[in-house]
Short mmCIF file of C-alpha atoms and ligand atoms in Angstrom, two decimals:
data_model
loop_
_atom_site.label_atom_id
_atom_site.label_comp_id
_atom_site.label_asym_id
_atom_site.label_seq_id
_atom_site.Cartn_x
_atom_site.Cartn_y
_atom_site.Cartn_z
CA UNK A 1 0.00 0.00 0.00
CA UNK A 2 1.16 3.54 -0.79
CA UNK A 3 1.86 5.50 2.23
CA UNK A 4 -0.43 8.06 3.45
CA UNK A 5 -1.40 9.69 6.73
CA UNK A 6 -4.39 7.81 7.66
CA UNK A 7 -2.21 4.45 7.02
CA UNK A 8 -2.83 3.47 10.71
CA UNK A 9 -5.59 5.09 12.67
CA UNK A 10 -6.59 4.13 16.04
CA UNK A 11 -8.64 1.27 15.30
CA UNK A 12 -12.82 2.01 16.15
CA UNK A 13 -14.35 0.12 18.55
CA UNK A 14 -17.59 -0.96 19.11
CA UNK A 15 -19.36 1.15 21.81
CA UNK A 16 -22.61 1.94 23.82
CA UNK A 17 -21.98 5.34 24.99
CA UNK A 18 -22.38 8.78 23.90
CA UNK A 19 -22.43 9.89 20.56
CA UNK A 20 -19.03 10.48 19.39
CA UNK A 21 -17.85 13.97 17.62
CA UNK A 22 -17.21 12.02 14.62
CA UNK A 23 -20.87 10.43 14.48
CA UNK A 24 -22.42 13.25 14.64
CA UNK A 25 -19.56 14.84 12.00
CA UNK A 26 -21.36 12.38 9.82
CA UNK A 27 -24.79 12.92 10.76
CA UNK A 28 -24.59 16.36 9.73
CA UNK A 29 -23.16 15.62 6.56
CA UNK A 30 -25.49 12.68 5.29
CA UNK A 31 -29.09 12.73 6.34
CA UNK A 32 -32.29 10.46 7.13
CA UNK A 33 -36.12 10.85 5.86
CA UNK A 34 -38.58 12.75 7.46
CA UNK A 35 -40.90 10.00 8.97
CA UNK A 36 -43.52 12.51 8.20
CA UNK A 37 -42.72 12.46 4.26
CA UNK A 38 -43.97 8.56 4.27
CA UNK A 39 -46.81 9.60 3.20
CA UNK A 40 -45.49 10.54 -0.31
CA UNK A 41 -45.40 7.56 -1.90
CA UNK A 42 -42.53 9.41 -4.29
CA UNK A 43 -40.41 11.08 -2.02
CA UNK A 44 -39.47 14.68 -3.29
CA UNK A 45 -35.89 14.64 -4.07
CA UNK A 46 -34.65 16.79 -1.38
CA UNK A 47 -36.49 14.56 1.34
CA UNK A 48 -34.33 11.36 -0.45
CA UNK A 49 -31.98 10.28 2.04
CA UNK A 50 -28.35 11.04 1.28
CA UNK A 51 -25.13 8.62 2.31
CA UNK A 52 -22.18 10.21 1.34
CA UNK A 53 -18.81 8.83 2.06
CA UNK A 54 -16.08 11.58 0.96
CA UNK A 55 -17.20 14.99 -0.93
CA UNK A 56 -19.53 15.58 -3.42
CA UNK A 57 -17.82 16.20 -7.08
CA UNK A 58 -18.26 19.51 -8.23
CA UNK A 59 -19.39 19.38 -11.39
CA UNK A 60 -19.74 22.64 -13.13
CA UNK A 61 -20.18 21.21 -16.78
CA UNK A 62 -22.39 17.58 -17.33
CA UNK A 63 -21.61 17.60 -21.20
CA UNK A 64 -17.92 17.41 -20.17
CA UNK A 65 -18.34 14.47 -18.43
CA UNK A 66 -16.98 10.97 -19.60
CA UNK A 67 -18.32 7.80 -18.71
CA UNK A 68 -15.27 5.10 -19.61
CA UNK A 69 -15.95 1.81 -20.33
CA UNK A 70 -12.65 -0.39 -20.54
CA UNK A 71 -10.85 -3.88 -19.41
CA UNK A 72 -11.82 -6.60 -21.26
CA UNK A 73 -14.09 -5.28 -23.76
CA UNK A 74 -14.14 -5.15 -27.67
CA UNK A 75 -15.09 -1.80 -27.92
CA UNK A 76 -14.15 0.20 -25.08
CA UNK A 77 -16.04 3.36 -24.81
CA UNK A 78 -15.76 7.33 -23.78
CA UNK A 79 -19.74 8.02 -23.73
CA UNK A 80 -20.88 11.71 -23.04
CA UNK A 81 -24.39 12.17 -21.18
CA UNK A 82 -25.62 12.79 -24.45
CA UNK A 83 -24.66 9.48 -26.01
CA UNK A 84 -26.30 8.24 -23.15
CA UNK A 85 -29.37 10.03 -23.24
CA UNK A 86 -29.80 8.69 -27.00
CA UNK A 87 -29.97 5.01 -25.70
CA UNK A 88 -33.42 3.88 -24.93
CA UNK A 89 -35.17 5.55 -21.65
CA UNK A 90 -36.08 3.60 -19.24
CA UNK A 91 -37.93 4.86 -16.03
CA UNK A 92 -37.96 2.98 -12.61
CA UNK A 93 -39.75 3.54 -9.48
CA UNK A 94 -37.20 2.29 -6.89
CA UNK A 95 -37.00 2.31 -3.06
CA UNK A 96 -33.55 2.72 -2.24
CA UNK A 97 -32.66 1.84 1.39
CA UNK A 98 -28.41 1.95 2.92
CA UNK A 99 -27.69 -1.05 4.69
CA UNK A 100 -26.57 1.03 7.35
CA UNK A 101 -30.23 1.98 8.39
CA UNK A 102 -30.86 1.52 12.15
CA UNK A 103 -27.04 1.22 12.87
CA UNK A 104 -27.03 2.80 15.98
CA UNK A 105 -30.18 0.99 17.26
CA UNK A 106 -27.85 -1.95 17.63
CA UNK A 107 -26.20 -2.51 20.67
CA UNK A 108 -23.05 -2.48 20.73
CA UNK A 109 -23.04 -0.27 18.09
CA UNK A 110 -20.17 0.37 15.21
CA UNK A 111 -19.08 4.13 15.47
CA UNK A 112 -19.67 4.94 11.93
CA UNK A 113 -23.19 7.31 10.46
CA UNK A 114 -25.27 6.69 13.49
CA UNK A 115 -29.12 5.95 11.45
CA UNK A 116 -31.83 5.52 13.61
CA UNK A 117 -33.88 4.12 11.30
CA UNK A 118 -34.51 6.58 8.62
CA UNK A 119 -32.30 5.65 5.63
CA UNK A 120 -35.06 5.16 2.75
CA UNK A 121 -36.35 6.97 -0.15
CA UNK A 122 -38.51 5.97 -3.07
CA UNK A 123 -38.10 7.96 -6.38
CA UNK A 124 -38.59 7.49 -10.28
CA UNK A 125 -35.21 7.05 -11.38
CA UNK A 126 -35.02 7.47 -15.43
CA UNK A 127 -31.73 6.25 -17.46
CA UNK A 128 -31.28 3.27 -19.57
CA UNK A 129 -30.63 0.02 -19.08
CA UNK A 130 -27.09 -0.69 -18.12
CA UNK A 131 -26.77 -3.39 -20.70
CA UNK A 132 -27.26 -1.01 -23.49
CA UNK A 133 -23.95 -0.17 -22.75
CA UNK A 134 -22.18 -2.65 -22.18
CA UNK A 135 -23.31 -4.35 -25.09
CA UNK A 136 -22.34 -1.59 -26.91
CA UNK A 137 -18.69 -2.44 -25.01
CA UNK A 138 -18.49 -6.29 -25.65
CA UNK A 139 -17.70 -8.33 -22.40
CA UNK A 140 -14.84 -10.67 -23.40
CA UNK A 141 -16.19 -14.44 -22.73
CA UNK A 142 -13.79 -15.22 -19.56
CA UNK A 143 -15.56 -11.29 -17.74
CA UNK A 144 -16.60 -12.79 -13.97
CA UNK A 145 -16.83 -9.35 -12.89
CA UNK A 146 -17.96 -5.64 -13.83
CA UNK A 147 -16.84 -2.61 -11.60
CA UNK A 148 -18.35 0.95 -11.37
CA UNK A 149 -16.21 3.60 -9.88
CA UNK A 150 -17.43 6.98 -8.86
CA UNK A 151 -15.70 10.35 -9.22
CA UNK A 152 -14.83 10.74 -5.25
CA UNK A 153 -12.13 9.88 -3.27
CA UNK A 154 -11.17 9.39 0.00
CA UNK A 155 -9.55 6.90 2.74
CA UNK A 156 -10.99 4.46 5.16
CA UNK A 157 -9.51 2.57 7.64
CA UNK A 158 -6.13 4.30 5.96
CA UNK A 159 -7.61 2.64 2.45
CA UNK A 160 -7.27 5.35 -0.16
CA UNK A 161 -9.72 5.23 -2.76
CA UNK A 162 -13.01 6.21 -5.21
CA UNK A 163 -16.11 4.91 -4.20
CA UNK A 164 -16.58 1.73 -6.21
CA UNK A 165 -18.17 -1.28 -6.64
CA UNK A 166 -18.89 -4.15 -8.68
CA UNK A 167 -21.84 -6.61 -10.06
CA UNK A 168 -21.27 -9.65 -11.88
CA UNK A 169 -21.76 -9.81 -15.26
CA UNK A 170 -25.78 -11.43 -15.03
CA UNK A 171 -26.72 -9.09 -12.83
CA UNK A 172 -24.94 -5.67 -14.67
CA UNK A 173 -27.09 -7.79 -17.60
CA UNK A 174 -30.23 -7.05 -15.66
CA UNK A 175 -32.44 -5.20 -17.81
CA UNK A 176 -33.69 -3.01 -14.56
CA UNK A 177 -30.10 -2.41 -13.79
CA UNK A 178 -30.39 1.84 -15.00
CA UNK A 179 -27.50 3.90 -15.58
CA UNK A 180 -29.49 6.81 -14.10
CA UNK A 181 -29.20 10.44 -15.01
CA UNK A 182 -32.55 11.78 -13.58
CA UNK A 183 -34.68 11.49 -9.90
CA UNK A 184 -38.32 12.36 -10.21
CA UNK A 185 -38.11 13.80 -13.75
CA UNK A 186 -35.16 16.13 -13.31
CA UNK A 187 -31.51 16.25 -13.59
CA UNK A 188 -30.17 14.39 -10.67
CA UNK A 189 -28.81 16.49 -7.87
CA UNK A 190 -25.52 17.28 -7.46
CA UNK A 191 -25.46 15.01 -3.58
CA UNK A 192 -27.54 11.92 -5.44
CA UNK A 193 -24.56 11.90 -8.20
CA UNK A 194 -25.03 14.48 -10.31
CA UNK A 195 -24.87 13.72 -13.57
CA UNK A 196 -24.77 10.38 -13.80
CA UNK A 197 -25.38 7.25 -11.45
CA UNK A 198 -26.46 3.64 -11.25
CA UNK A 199 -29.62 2.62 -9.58
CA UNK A 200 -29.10 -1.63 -8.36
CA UNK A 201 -32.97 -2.28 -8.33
CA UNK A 202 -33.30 -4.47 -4.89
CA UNK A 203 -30.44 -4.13 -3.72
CA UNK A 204 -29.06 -2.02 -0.34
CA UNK A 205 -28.30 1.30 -1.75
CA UNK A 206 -24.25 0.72 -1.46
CA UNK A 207 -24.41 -0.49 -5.13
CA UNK A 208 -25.80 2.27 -6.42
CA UNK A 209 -22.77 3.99 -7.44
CA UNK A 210 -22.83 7.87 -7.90
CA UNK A 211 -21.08 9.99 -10.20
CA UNK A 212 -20.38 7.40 -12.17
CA UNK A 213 -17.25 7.69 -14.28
CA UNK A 214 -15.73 4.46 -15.10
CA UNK A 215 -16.70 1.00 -15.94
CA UNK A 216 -14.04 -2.28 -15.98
CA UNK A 217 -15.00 -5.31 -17.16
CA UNK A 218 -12.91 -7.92 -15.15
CA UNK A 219 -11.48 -11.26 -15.32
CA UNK A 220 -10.68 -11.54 -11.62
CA UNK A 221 -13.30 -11.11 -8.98
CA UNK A 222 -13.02 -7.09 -8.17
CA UNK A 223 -11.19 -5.86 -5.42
CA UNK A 224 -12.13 -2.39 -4.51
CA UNK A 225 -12.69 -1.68 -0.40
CA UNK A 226 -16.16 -0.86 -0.43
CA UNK A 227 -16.94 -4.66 -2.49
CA UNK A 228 -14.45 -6.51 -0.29
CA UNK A 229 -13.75 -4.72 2.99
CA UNK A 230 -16.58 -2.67 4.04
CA UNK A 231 -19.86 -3.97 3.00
CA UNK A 232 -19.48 -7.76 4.68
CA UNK A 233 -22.30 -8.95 7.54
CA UNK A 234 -20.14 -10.16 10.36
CA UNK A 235 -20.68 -12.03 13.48
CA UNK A 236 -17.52 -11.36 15.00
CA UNK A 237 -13.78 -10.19 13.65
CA UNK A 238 -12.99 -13.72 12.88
CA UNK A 239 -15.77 -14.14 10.71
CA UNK A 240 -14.76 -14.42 7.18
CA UNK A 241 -18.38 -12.89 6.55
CA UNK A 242 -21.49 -12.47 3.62
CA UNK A 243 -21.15 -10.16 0.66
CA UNK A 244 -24.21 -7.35 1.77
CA UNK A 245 -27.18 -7.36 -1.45
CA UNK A 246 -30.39 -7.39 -1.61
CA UNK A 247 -32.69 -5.13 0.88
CA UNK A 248 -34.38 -7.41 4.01
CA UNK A 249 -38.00 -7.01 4.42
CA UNK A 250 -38.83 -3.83 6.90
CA UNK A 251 -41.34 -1.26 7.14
CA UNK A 252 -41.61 2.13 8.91
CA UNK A 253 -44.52 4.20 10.33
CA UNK A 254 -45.55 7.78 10.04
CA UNK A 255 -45.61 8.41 13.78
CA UNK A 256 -48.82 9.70 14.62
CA UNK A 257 -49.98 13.05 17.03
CA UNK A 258 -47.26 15.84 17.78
CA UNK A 259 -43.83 15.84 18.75
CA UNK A 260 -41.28 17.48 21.28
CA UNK A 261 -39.15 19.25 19.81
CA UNK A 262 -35.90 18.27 21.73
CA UNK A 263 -36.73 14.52 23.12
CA UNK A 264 -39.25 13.95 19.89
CA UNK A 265 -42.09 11.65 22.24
CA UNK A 266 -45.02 11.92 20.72
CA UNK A 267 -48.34 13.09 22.14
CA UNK A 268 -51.86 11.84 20.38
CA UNK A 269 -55.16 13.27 21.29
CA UNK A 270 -57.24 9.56 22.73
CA UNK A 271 -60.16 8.30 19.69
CA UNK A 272 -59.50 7.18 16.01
CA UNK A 273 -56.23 7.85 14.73
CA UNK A 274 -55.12 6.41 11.01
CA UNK A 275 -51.55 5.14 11.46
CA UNK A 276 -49.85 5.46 7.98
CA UNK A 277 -46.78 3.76 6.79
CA UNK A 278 -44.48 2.09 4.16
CA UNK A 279 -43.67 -1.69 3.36
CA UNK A 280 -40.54 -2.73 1.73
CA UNK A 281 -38.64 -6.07 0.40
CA UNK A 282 -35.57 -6.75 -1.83
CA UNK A 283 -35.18 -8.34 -4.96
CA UNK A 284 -38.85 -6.96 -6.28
CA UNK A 285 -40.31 -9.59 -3.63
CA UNK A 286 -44.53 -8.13 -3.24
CA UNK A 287 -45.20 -7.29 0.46
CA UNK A 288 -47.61 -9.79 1.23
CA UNK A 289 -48.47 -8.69 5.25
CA UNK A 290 -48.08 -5.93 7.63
CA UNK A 291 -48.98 -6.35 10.98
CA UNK A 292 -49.46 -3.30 13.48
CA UNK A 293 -48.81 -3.93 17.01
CA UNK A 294 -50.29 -2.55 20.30
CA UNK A 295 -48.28 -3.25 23.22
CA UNK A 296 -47.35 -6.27 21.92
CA UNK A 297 -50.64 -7.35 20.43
CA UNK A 298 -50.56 -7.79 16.39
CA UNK A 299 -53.26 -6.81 14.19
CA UNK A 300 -53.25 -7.08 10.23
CA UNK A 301 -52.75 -3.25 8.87
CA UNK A 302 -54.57 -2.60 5.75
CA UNK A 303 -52.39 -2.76 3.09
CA UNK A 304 -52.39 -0.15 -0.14
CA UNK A 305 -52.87 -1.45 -3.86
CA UNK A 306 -49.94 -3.40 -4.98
CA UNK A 307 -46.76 -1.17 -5.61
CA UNK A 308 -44.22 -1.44 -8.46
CA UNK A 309 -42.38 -3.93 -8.41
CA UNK A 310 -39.40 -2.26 -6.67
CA UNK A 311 -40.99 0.33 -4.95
CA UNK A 312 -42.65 0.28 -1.12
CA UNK A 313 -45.75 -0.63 -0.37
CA UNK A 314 -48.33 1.99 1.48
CA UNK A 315 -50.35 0.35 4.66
CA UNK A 316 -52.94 2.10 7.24
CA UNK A 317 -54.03 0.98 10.25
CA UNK A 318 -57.79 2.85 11.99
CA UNK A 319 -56.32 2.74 15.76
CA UNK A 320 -58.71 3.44 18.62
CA UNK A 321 -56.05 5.56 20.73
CA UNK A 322 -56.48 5.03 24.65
CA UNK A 323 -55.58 7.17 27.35
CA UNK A 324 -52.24 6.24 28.52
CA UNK A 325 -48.71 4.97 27.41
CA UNK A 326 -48.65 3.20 23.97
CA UNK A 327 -45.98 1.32 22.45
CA UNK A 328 -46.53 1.49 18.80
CA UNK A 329 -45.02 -1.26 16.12
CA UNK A 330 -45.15 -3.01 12.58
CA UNK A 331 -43.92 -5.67 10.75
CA UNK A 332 -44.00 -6.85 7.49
CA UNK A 333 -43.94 -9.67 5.50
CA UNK A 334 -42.73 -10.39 1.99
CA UNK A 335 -43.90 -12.89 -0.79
CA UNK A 336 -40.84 -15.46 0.03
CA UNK A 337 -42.48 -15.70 4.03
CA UNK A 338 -39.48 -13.32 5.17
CA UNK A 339 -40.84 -11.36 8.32
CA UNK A 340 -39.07 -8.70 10.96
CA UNK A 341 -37.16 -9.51 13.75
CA UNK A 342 -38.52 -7.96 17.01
CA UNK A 343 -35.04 -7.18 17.80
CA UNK A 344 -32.03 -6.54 15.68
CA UNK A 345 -29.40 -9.47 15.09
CA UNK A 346 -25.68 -8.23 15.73
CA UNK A 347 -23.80 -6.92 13.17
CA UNK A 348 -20.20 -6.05 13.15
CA UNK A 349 -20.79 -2.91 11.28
CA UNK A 350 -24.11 -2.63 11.70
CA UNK A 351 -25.35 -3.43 8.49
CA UNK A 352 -28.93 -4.87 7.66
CA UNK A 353 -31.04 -3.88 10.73
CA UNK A 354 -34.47 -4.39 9.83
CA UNK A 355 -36.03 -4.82 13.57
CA UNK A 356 -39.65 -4.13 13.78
CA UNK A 357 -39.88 -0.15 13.93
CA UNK A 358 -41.54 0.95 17.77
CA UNK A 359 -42.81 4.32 18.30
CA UNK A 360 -43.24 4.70 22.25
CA UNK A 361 -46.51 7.62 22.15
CA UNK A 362 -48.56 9.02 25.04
CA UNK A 363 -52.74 9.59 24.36
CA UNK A 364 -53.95 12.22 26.50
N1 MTE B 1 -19.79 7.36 -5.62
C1 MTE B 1 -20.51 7.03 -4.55
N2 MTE B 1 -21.63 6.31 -4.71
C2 MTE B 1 -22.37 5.95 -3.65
C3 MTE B 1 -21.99 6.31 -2.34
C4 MTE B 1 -20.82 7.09 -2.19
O1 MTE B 1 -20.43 7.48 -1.08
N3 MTE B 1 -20.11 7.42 -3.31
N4 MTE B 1 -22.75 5.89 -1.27
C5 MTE B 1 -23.54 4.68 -1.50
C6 MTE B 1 -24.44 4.36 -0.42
S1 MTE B 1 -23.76 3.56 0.90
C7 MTE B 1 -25.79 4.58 -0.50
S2 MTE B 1 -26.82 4.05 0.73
C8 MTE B 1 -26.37 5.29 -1.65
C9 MTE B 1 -27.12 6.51 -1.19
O2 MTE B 1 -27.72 7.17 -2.28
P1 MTE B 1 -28.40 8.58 -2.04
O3 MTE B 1 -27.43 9.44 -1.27
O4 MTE B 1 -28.73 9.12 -3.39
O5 MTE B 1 -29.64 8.32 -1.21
O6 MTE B 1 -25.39 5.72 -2.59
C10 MTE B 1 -24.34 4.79 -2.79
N5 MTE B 1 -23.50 5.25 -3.87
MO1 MO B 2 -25.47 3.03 2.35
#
C-alpha cells in the first residue's frame, strides 16, 4: 500500500456510549427521511436520504463528463451524457434503502453514520438500461466481474480510494439495472450523483454507485474496499463474513400526534387515529403482510394497492387511541415468508437492521 497519513488510525471500537464527535460529523453531513414524508409515496428529491462517504464532485459542466468503459471489452467506450441520453429511456420507481439503516439501534453499536432508522427513499429514477452499454462495449467471454467507480475519493480505515463497486456480469445484464441520469423527472442532484449514477434495483443502496465515471469489465473477482472490505455482515472479527445485497423485508410508520421538539415523544389526542406507513422487500419480492402492534398485540394493517415492483408498499391501520402509554409497532412480510425480527441481530458494522420499527406515544 502507498503511504499516506491515515495508514494506521486508532482502530474504532464498538461502543454503547455517547455519541461520538465524529458520528455526529457524519450525521450532519449525510441525512435520514422525514418519517412525516412517508406519506409521499414518491419522495421529493430533497427529502431522499443522502449517504455520502467523501465529498460531493463539483461538477460545473455535465456535457464534459466521460463515462469510460474499458478492461476486457471489444469496444471500449468514452460516452458523453448525451450518447447516453440517445440510448433507450427507461424509467424505474425504486425504493432505495443503505444497509446502514438503524445502525445505531444496535447494541453495541459500530461508530460509523449513526441511522436511527430513517435511511429510505422511493423515487422514479429514469436512465437506460445498463446493458445497453455494455453491449455496446463487448464483455470478453472469460468477464466474472464488472466494476463501477465513482468520481470521489477518499480513505478508510487508511484505504485510499473512489467509491466503487462491482456486479457480476448477469446481474450488470439485468435489464432493470439503470445507468441513471434523472430522480423524479429532473436532472439528478448534485449530492444523489449528479450527472450520472447507477440505480441496483433491490439491492441495499451501497451499489448504487454515484457519479459514475468508469466502468471495468474484469477477469478476476473485483477488489475495490467498499466490495471486499466494508460492505461484509459479520458475526464477530474472525468471521470471514457475507457479501451485503439485496434489501431485508422492513417497514416504517408515520408516527402519529405531535412531537417534542428536543426529546421527539409523541403526544396523540385519545379516539380514532389512522396510522400510515411504508412496506418494503428486496429483490422486487410483493409485500404480502403488515402487521401493526399494540403493546405487543398484532393486528393485520390494511395494506395499499400493490406497488411497483421495486418500490414500497403503502399500509394504514384505523387505531382506537387510549388514554395512557402506547408502544406502537409493525412488521412486514414479503412474498418469500421473510418477516421482521422484534429485535435486531448483531452486526459487526451494523449493516442490515431491519427490527420491527416501535414508536413509544402518550394519548392524552
Ligand atoms: N460514488 C458514490 N456512490 C455511492 C456512495 C458514495 O459514497 N459514493 N454511497 C452509496 C451508499 S452507501 C448509499 S446508501 C447510496 C445513497 O444514495 P443517495 O445518497 O442518493 O440516497 O449511494 C451509494 N453510492
Ligand atoms: Mo449506504
Amino acid at each position: 500500500m502507498q503511504h499516506n497519513p491515515f495508514f494506521d488510525p486508532a482502530p474504532r471500537q464498538h461502543t454503547d456510549g455517547l455519541f461520538a464527535r465524529e458520528e455526529v460529523y457524519l450525521a450532519n453531513r449525510n441525512h435520514g427521511a422525514l418519517l412525516e414524508m412517508l406519506r409521499h409515496e414518491v419522495t421529493p428529491a430533497g427529502l431522499h436520504y443522502l449517504l455520502n462517504h467523501f465529498d460531493v464532485p463539483y461538477v460545473p459542466d455535465a456535457e464534459a463528463w466521460r463515462l469510460h468503459v474499458g478492461g476486457r471489452v471489444s469496444t471500449p467506450l468514452s460516452l458523453s451524457l448525451e450518447d447516453i441520453r440517445a440510448l433507450p429511456p427507461k424509467t424505474l420507481r425504486v425504493t432505495l434503502e443503505c444497509a446502514g439503516s438503524g445502525r445505531a439501534n444496535i447494541v453495541p453499536r459500530w461508530p460509523s453514520m449513526p441511522w436511527l432508522n430513517t435511511a429510505v427513499g422511493t423515487s422514479e429514477w429514469t436512465g437506460t438500461p445498463l446493458s445497453n452499454v455494455i453491449e455496446r462495449a463487448g464483455l470478453a467471454a472469460d468477464v466474472v466481474d464488472v466494476s463501477f467507480t465513482g468520481a470521489d475519493r477518499g480513505f478508510d480505515k487508511g484505504h485510499e480510494h473512489e467509491y466503487g463497486r462491482s456486479l457480476t456480469p448477469d446481474v450488470a445484464m439485468h435489464n432493470d439495472v439503470l445507468l441513471v441520469y434523472a430522480m423524479n423527472g429532473q436532472p439528478l442532484l448534485p449530492q444523489h450523483g449528479f450527472p450520472l449514477r447507477l440505480i441496483v434495483p433491490g439491492w441495499y443502496g451501497m451499489a448504487s454507485v454515484k457519479w459514475l465515471h468508469r466502468i471495468e469489465a474484469l477477469t478476476m473477482p473485483y477488489d475495490g474496499y467498499e466490495q471486499v472490505q466494508s460492505y461484509i455482515y459479520k458475526t464477530g472479527a474472525a468471521d470471514r463474513g457475507v457479501p451485503v445485497t439485496q434489501m431485508r423485508v422492513k417497514s416504517l410508520m408515520v408516527p402519529p400526534g405531535v412531537p417534542d421538539w428536543f426529546t421527539g415523544a409523541r403526544l396523540v389526542e385519545a379516539g380514532q387515529v389512522t396510522v400510515y406507513g411504508r412496506a418494503w422487500s428486496g429483490n422486487g419480492a410483493p409485500i404480502t403482510k403488515v402487521e401493526f402492534g399494540i403493546d405487543g398485540a398484532w393486528s393485520n394493517a390494511e395494506l395499499d394497492p400493490p406497488a411497483a415492483k421495486y418500490a414500497w408498499r403503502g399500509w394504514r391501520f384505523d387505531w382506537d387511541a387510549s388514554r395512557g402509554e402506547h408502544e406502537l409497532a409493525c412488521r412486514a412480510t414479503d412474498d418469500n415468508g421473510q418477516t421482521q425480527p422484534l429485535t435486531p441481530a448483531f452486526d459487526r458494522g451494523g449493516f442490515g437492521n431491519n427490527a420491527v420499527h416501535k414508536v413509544q406515544v402518550t394519548v392524552r
